[in-house]
Coordinates of C-alpha atoms and ligand atoms in Angstrom, one line a residue:
M17 CA 0.0 0.0 0.0
A18 CA 2.7 2.4 0.9
T19 CA 4.0 2.5 -2.5
T20 CA 0.8 3.6 -4.2
I21 CA 0.4 6.7 -1.5
P22 CA 2.1 9.7 -3.0
S23 CA 4.3 11.9 -0.8
S24 CA 2.3 14.9 0.8
C25 CA 2.5 18.5 -0.4
L26 CA 4.6 19.0 2.9
Q27 CA 7.2 17.0 1.7
D28 CA 7.3 18.1 -1.9
I29 CA 7.7 21.8 -0.8
Y30 CA 10.2 20.7 2.1
R31 CA 12.4 18.9 -0.5
A32 CA 12.0 22.0 -2.9
A33 CA 13.0 24.6 -0.4
E34 CA 16.0 22.5 0.7
A35 CA 17.1 22.3 -2.8
K36 CA 16.8 25.9 -3.3
E37 CA 18.7 26.6 0.0
H38 CA 21.5 24.2 -1.0
A39 CA 21.5 26.0 -4.6
D40 CA 21.7 29.5 -3.1
S41 CA 24.4 28.8 -0.6
T42 CA 26.6 27.0 -3.4
S43 CA 26.2 29.8 -5.9
E44 CA 28.8 32.2 -6.8
T45 CA 25.9 34.8 -6.3
P46 CA 24.3 33.7 -3.2
G47 CA 20.6 34.7 -2.9
N48 CA 19.0 35.8 0.5
G49 CA 18.3 32.4 1.5
V50 CA 14.8 30.7 2.0
V51 CA 11.9 32.5 4.0
K52 CA 10.2 29.2 5.4
L53 CA 6.6 30.0 5.8
H54 CA 6.1 26.1 4.8
V55 CA 7.0 24.2 8.0
G56 CA 5.1 24.1 11.3
D57 CA 8.3 24.8 13.3
P58 CA 8.4 27.5 15.8
Y59 CA 10.9 30.2 16.0
F60 CA 11.3 29.9 19.8
D61 CA 13.1 27.0 21.8
P62 CA 12.1 25.1 24.9
P63 CA 13.0 26.5 28.1
E64 CA 16.3 26.1 29.5
E65 CA 15.1 23.3 32.0
V66 CA 13.8 21.0 29.3
A67 CA 17.3 20.9 27.5
E68 CA 18.9 20.3 31.0
A69 CA 16.5 17.6 32.1
F70 CA 17.3 15.6 28.7
T71 CA 21.3 15.8 29.1
D72 CA 20.9 15.2 32.7
A73 CA 19.2 12.1 31.9
V74 CA 21.6 11.1 29.5
R75 CA 24.5 11.8 31.7
R76 CA 23.0 9.6 34.6
G77 CA 22.6 6.9 31.8
E78 CA 18.9 7.1 31.8
T79 CA 19.2 5.8 28.3
K80 CA 17.9 2.3 28.6
Y81 CA 14.4 1.3 27.1
S82 CA 11.6 2.7 29.3
G83 CA 8.7 0.3 28.8
V84 CA 6.1 0.4 25.8
E85 CA 3.7 2.9 27.8
G86 CA 6.3 5.3 28.9
L87 CA 7.9 6.4 32.0
P88 CA 5.2 6.0 35.1
A89 CA 6.7 9.7 36.4
L90 CA 5.9 11.2 33.0
R91 CA 2.4 9.2 32.7
E92 CA 1.5 10.4 36.3
A93 CA 2.4 14.1 35.4
L94 CA 0.2 13.9 32.3
V95 CA -2.8 12.6 34.0
E96 CA -2.7 15.5 36.4
K97 CA -2.2 17.9 33.5
L98 CA -5.0 16.3 31.4
H99 CA -7.1 16.5 34.5
T100 CA -6.4 20.2 35.5
D101 CA -5.9 21.7 31.8
N102 CA -8.2 19.6 29.7
G103 CA -10.9 18.5 32.2
L104 CA -10.3 15.1 31.4
D105 CA -11.1 12.4 33.8
T106 CA -8.3 9.6 33.1
E107 CA -5.6 7.2 34.8
V108 CA -2.1 6.3 34.3
S109 CA -3.4 3.1 32.7
R110 CA -5.2 4.9 29.8
V111 CA -2.3 7.4 28.9
L112 CA 0.6 6.1 26.6
V113 CA 3.6 8.2 25.7
S114 CA 4.6 8.0 21.9
P115 CA 7.4 9.4 19.8
G116 CA 5.3 12.4 18.9
S117 CA 1.8 12.6 18.5
C118 CA 2.0 11.5 14.9
Q119 CA 3.1 8.3 16.0
G120 CA 0.4 8.1 18.7
L121 CA -2.3 9.0 16.0
A122 CA -1.0 6.2 13.6
A123 CA -1.0 3.6 16.5
L124 CA -4.7 4.5 17.4
L125 CA -5.7 4.2 13.7
Q126 CA -4.1 0.6 13.7
S127 CA -5.9 -0.4 17.0
L128 CA -9.3 1.1 16.8
A129 CA -10.7 -0.5 13.7
A130 CA -10.4 -3.4 11.3
P131 CA -9.1 -2.8 7.8
G132 CA -12.0 -1.9 5.6
A133 CA -13.9 0.3 8.2
E134 CA -14.4 3.8 7.1
I135 CA -12.9 6.9 8.7
L136 CA -14.4 10.3 8.4
L137 CA -11.9 12.9 7.8
P138 CA -12.3 16.5 7.1
E139 CA -12.5 17.6 3.5
L140 CA -9.5 19.9 4.4
H141 CA -7.2 17.8 6.4
W142 CA -3.5 17.2 7.6
P143 CA -2.2 14.9 4.9
V144 CA -0.7 12.7 7.6
H145 CA -4.2 11.9 8.8
L146 CA -4.9 10.6 5.4
Q147 CA -1.8 8.7 4.8
Q148 CA -2.1 7.0 8.4
S149 CA -5.7 6.2 7.5
L150 CA -4.8 4.4 4.2
L151 CA -1.6 2.7 5.9
A152 CA -3.9 1.3 8.5
G153 CA -6.2 -0.1 5.9
L154 CA -9.1 2.3 6.5
R155 CA -11.1 3.9 3.9
P156 CA -11.3 7.6 4.2
V157 CA -14.7 9.4 3.9
F158 CA -14.3 13.3 3.4
Y159 CA -16.8 15.3 5.3
P160 CA -17.8 18.8 4.1
L161 CA -16.7 21.9 5.9
G162 CA -19.0 24.9 6.2
P163 CA -18.5 28.6 6.8
D164 CA -15.0 29.3 8.5
F165 CA -13.8 25.6 7.7
L166 CA -16.0 24.2 10.7
P167 CA -17.4 20.8 10.2
D168 CA -21.1 20.9 9.4
P169 CA -22.9 18.2 11.6
E170 CA -25.8 17.6 8.9
A171 CA -23.3 17.1 6.0
L172 CA -21.0 15.1 8.1
A173 CA -23.8 12.6 9.1
A174 CA -24.8 12.5 5.4
A175 CA -21.1 11.5 4.2
A176 CA -21.3 8.7 6.9
G177 CA -22.3 5.0 6.1
P178 CA -22.8 1.6 7.7
R179 CA -19.1 0.9 7.6
T180 CA -18.0 4.2 9.4
R181 CA -16.3 3.6 12.7
I182 CA -14.3 6.5 13.3
L183 CA -14.6 10.3 13.2
L184 CA -11.4 12.3 13.2
L185 CA -11.6 16.0 14.7
N186 CA -8.9 18.4 14.8
S187 CA -9.4 21.4 16.7
P188 CA -7.6 24.0 16.2
A189 CA -7.2 22.6 12.9
N190 CA -4.3 22.3 10.4
P191 CA -4.5 23.5 7.7
T192 CA -7.6 25.9 8.4
G193 CA -7.0 27.4 11.9
A194 CA -10.6 26.6 12.7
V195 CA -11.6 26.3 16.1
M196 CA -14.8 24.7 17.1
D197 CA -16.9 25.9 19.8
A198 CA -18.6 23.9 22.8
A199 CA -21.9 23.6 21.1
L200 CA -20.4 22.2 17.7
T201 CA -18.1 19.9 19.6
R202 CA -21.2 18.5 21.8
T203 CA -23.3 18.2 18.5
L204 CA -20.4 16.0 16.9
L205 CA -19.9 14.0 20.0
D206 CA -23.6 13.2 20.4
L207 CA -23.8 12.2 16.5
A208 CA -21.0 9.8 17.0
R209 CA -22.4 8.5 19.9
A210 CA -25.8 8.0 18.4
N211 CA -23.8 6.1 15.3
G212 CA -21.6 4.0 17.3
W213 CA -18.5 5.7 15.8
Q214 CA -15.0 6.1 17.8
V215 CA -13.8 9.8 17.8
I216 CA -10.2 10.8 17.6
S217 CA -9.7 14.1 18.8
D218 CA -6.1 15.6 17.5
E219 CA -5.3 18.4 20.0
A220 CA -1.6 19.3 19.1
Y221 CA -2.4 22.8 18.8
E222 CA -4.4 22.9 22.0
H223 CA -2.4 25.9 23.3
Y224 CA -3.0 28.1 20.5
V225 CA -6.3 29.4 20.4
F226 CA -6.8 33.0 19.9
D227 CA -10.5 33.5 19.6
G228 CA -12.6 31.5 21.9
E229 CA -11.2 28.8 23.8
H230 CA -9.8 25.3 23.3
L231 CA -12.1 22.4 24.6
S232 CA -11.0 19.0 24.9
V233 CA -13.7 16.7 23.3
A234 CA -12.9 14.0 26.1
S235 CA -13.8 16.4 29.0
L236 CA -17.7 16.2 27.5
E237 CA -17.3 12.5 28.5
R238 CA -16.2 12.9 32.2
N239 CA -19.5 11.5 33.3
V240 CA -19.9 8.8 31.1
P241 CA -18.7 5.2 32.6
V242 CA -15.3 4.4 31.3
A243 CA -16.3 1.4 29.5
E244 CA -18.6 3.2 27.3
R245 CA -16.6 6.1 26.3
I246 CA -15.6 6.7 22.7
V247 CA -13.0 9.6 22.6
H248 CA -9.4 9.1 22.2
S249 CA -7.2 12.1 22.5
T250 CA -3.7 12.7 21.0
F251 CA -1.5 15.7 22.5
S252 CA 1.9 16.9 21.8
F253 CA 5.1 18.4 23.1
S254 CA 5.9 19.9 19.9
K255 CA 3.9 22.7 19.5
S256 CA 3.1 23.9 23.2
V257 CA 6.7 23.8 24.1
A258 CA 8.5 24.0 21.0
M259 CA 9.8 20.6 21.5
T260 CA 9.4 19.5 17.8
G261 CA 12.8 17.7 17.4
Y262 CA 12.5 15.9 20.7
R263 CA 9.8 13.7 19.3
L264 CA 7.2 13.5 22.1
G265 CA 3.6 13.1 22.5
Y266 CA 0.8 11.0 24.2
V267 CA -2.4 9.3 23.8
A268 CA -5.2 9.3 26.3
A269 CA -7.3 6.5 25.1
A270 CA -11.1 6.1 26.1
T271 CA -11.2 2.9 27.5
E272 CA -9.0 0.1 29.2
E273 CA -9.6 -2.0 26.3
A274 CA -8.4 0.7 23.7
A275 CA -5.4 1.3 25.8
D276 CA -4.4 -2.5 25.9
A277 CA -4.8 -2.7 22.3
L278 CA -2.5 0.4 21.8
K279 CA 0.0 -1.3 23.8
V280 CA 0.2 -4.2 21.5
V281 CA 0.4 -1.9 18.5
Q282 CA 3.3 -0.1 20.2
E283 CA 5.1 -3.1 21.4
A284 CA 5.0 -4.0 17.7
S285 CA 5.9 -0.3 16.3
I286 CA 8.2 1.5 18.6
I287 CA 9.2 -0.7 22.0
G288 CA 9.1 2.6 23.6
T289 CA 9.7 6.1 23.4
S290 CA 13.1 7.9 23.8
T291 CA 14.0 7.8 27.6
P292 CA 16.0 11.1 28.0
A293 CA 13.1 12.9 25.8
Q294 CA 10.7 11.7 28.3
Y295 CA 12.6 13.0 31.2
A296 CA 12.6 16.5 29.2
G297 CA 8.9 16.1 29.1
I298 CA 8.5 15.8 32.9
A299 CA 10.4 19.0 33.1
A300 CA 8.4 20.6 30.4
I301 CA 4.9 19.4 32.0
R302 CA 6.0 21.0 35.1
S303 CA 6.8 24.4 33.7
R304 CA 4.1 24.3 31.1
A305 CA 1.7 27.0 32.2
G306 CA 4.1 29.8 31.8
I307 CA 5.7 28.5 28.6
A308 CA 2.4 27.4 26.7
E309 CA 1.1 31.1 27.6
L310 CA 4.2 32.8 26.3
N311 CA 4.4 30.9 23.2
R312 CA 0.7 31.5 22.5
K313 CA 1.1 34.9 22.8
R314 CA 4.3 35.0 20.5
V315 CA 2.1 33.4 17.6
R316 CA -0.8 35.4 18.2
A317 CA 1.5 38.6 18.1
N318 CA 2.6 37.3 14.7
R319 CA -0.8 36.6 13.4
D320 CA -2.2 40.2 14.5
A321 CA 1.0 41.8 13.2
V322 CA 1.1 40.4 9.7
L323 CA -1.9 38.3 8.7
P324 CA -4.5 41.3 8.6
Q325 CA -2.6 42.4 5.3
L326 CA -3.7 39.3 3.9
V327 CA -7.5 40.0 5.1
E328 CA -7.3 43.8 3.7
E329 CA -6.0 42.4 0.5
G330 CA -9.0 39.8 0.2
L331 CA -6.8 36.7 0.2
L332 CA -8.2 35.6 3.6
S333 CA -11.7 35.9 4.8
R334 CA -10.8 36.2 8.5
L335 CA -7.8 35.9 10.6
P336 CA -7.4 32.1 11.6
A337 CA -9.1 31.5 15.4
G338 CA -6.2 29.1 16.3
G339 CA -3.3 26.9 15.4
W340 CA -0.1 28.2 13.3
Y341 CA -1.6 28.4 9.8
A342 CA -3.3 30.5 7.5
L343 CA -4.9 29.6 4.3
A344 CA -4.9 32.2 1.6
D345 CA -6.8 32.1 -1.7
I346 CA -4.5 33.2 -4.7
G347 CA -7.0 32.7 -7.2
R348 CA -6.8 36.0 -8.7
T349 CA -3.4 35.0 -10.3
G350 CA -5.0 32.4 -12.5
M351 CA -2.2 30.0 -11.2
D352 CA -2.9 26.6 -9.5
A353 CA -1.6 26.4 -6.1
E354 CA 1.3 24.2 -7.0
T355 CA 2.5 26.2 -10.0
F356 CA 2.1 29.3 -7.7
A357 CA 4.2 27.6 -4.9
T358 CA 7.2 26.6 -7.1
R359 CA 7.3 30.0 -9.0
L360 CA 6.9 32.0 -5.8
L361 CA 10.1 29.9 -4.2
D362 CA 12.2 30.4 -7.5
A363 CA 11.3 34.0 -7.7
T364 CA 11.3 35.3 -4.1
G365 CA 12.9 32.5 -1.9
V366 CA 9.4 32.4 0.1
A367 CA 8.5 28.8 0.6
V368 CA 4.6 28.2 1.1
V369 CA 2.6 24.9 0.8
A370 CA 0.2 24.3 -2.0
G371 CA -3.2 24.0 -0.5
N372 CA -4.6 21.7 -2.7
G373 CA -2.5 18.8 -1.2
F374 CA -4.6 19.2 1.8
A375 CA -7.7 18.1 -0.2
W376 CA -6.4 15.0 -2.0
H377 CA -9.3 12.7 -2.1
P378 CA -8.3 9.4 -3.5
R379 CA -11.0 6.8 -4.4
L380 CA -10.2 3.2 -3.2
D381 CA -11.5 0.0 -5.1
G382 CA -13.2 -2.9 -3.2
T383 CA -9.6 -4.4 -2.2
G384 CA -8.6 -0.9 -0.8
S385 CA -6.2 0.0 -3.2
I386 CA -6.0 3.6 -4.8
E387 CA -8.4 3.5 -7.8
S388 CA -8.3 7.1 -8.8
S389 CA -6.6 10.0 -7.4
R390 CA -8.1 13.5 -7.4
Y391 CA -7.5 16.6 -5.8
A392 CA -10.9 18.7 -4.7
P393 CA -10.9 21.3 -7.4
W394 CA -12.2 24.0 -5.1
A395 CA -8.8 23.7 -3.3
R396 CA -6.8 24.5 -6.2
H397 CA -6.1 28.1 -5.5
L398 CA -5.3 28.0 -1.8
I399 CA -2.1 28.3 -0.2
R400 CA -1.0 27.4 3.3
I401 CA 1.2 29.9 5.3
A402 CA 2.6 29.1 8.8
F403 CA 2.9 32.0 11.1
C404 CA 4.9 30.5 13.8
V405 CA 8.1 31.5 12.3
E406 CA 10.4 34.6 13.2
P407 CA 8.4 37.8 13.4
E408 CA 10.8 39.4 10.7
A409 CA 10.6 36.4 8.4
L410 CA 6.9 36.2 8.5
D411 CA 6.7 40.0 7.8
R412 CA 9.2 39.9 4.8
G413 CA 7.5 36.5 3.4
V414 CA 4.2 37.7 3.5
R415 CA 5.3 41.0 1.8
L416 CA 7.1 39.2 -0.8
F417 CA 4.1 36.8 -1.3
L418 CA 1.6 40.0 -1.5
D419 CA 3.9 41.6 -4.1
F420 CA 4.1 38.5 -6.1
V421 CA 0.2 37.9 -6.0
R422 CA -0.1 41.8 -7.3
D423 CA 2.4 41.4 -9.7
H424 CA 0.7 38.2 -11.3
A425 CA -2.9 39.0 -10.9
V426 CA -4.9 38.4 -13.9
E427 CA -8.4 39.6 -12.8
Ligands
PLP528 C1 -2.7 18.5 13.3 C2 -1.5 17.9 13.7 N1 -1.6 16.7 14.7 C3 -0.2 16.3 14.8 C4 1.1 16.7 14.4 C5 2.2 16.0 15.1 O1 2.9 16.6 15.8 P1 4.2 15.8 16.7 O2 4.3 14.5 16.0 O3 5.4 16.6 16.3 O4 3.6 15.7 18.0 C6 0.9 17.8 13.7 C7 2.5 18.5 13.3 O5 2.5 19.4 12.5 C8 0.1 18.4 13.2 O6 -0.1 19.5 12.5

């Protein structure tokens, strides 16, 4: 199956940006380098105590395997965090550490449903959610988004079928920046419960809500008996604490049964998560309140300082309510998103992601193989811009982007 799945739009531009950077640095007339508005990697670092906890762990020799579920001390700290910050009622037995939330998601998808089951994904989604679903043998069904890129419960219910088993929610969302409110979240959870679906809630950007508040979907199940719960949540240290390269995330499974199944997948996939990274995680959890708030302010300041130009220019209907990305519409250039991203990088050194890649909607045949590949036509002029980067780089990159759009406008 892996050979039939194309690499994502994220990888394509990542490689192109690296090639451009390399060419510039070895050229006799070096350019100005690449302005990286394509990757969700922040300009800030984790605090000193996180780095110290990591190196101290290495020096103490805490470099052995740490068990498939993760270090007990970290899991206990996570239970406390999930309880106080997210309103979850969970226990150590249902919290598993993973090498990044990305791997936790992949493991969940492998353990929650048998191959052939359908998974509901947003029509604009993080490409990795789709890749993971396909690799787990699941059949993706794309649910429509309504105004402000929010899930439309009626349309979502209409997209589902008798083989649907999983609903994937992602708020704040990548790539749209949409943030679901409590009423919508409850409606979707009720819908999932009524239809017997499991819910995966990807909360990697939980600390980056600028308008409204983050609500953990699983907090709405506090009063449901554990064995009857359906919400499995994934969280990350990458975004909140800027620990992208440490590779640390965690899963809060809904039930003991789901946690046990997850342990089997994890044993077979990873054996365990890096031990020093987990010590760094314990330090990060201790000082998270201050860090996460500071980081949220940093990204919000970027959003408020630079993105209004895109709104004024009519390329963005409103500022993203959360997350690290904005989806701009470059339809007036007449170029499709991939051509635009390639030409922008060549001409200005600004790297952005072609948004049609977030709307790749493959069709599968009866055996689960990809039968036909198509990108939703309505996404062909969308461009994703990451605004978690250095303020000066963001400012420069968006100016160059806007100049390029103006210079190439055909309408
Ligand atoms: C929506 C979403 N979920 C999960 C992740 C994975 O993060 P990590 O594996 O670094 O925890 C990302 C990374 O960009 C993301 O955008």
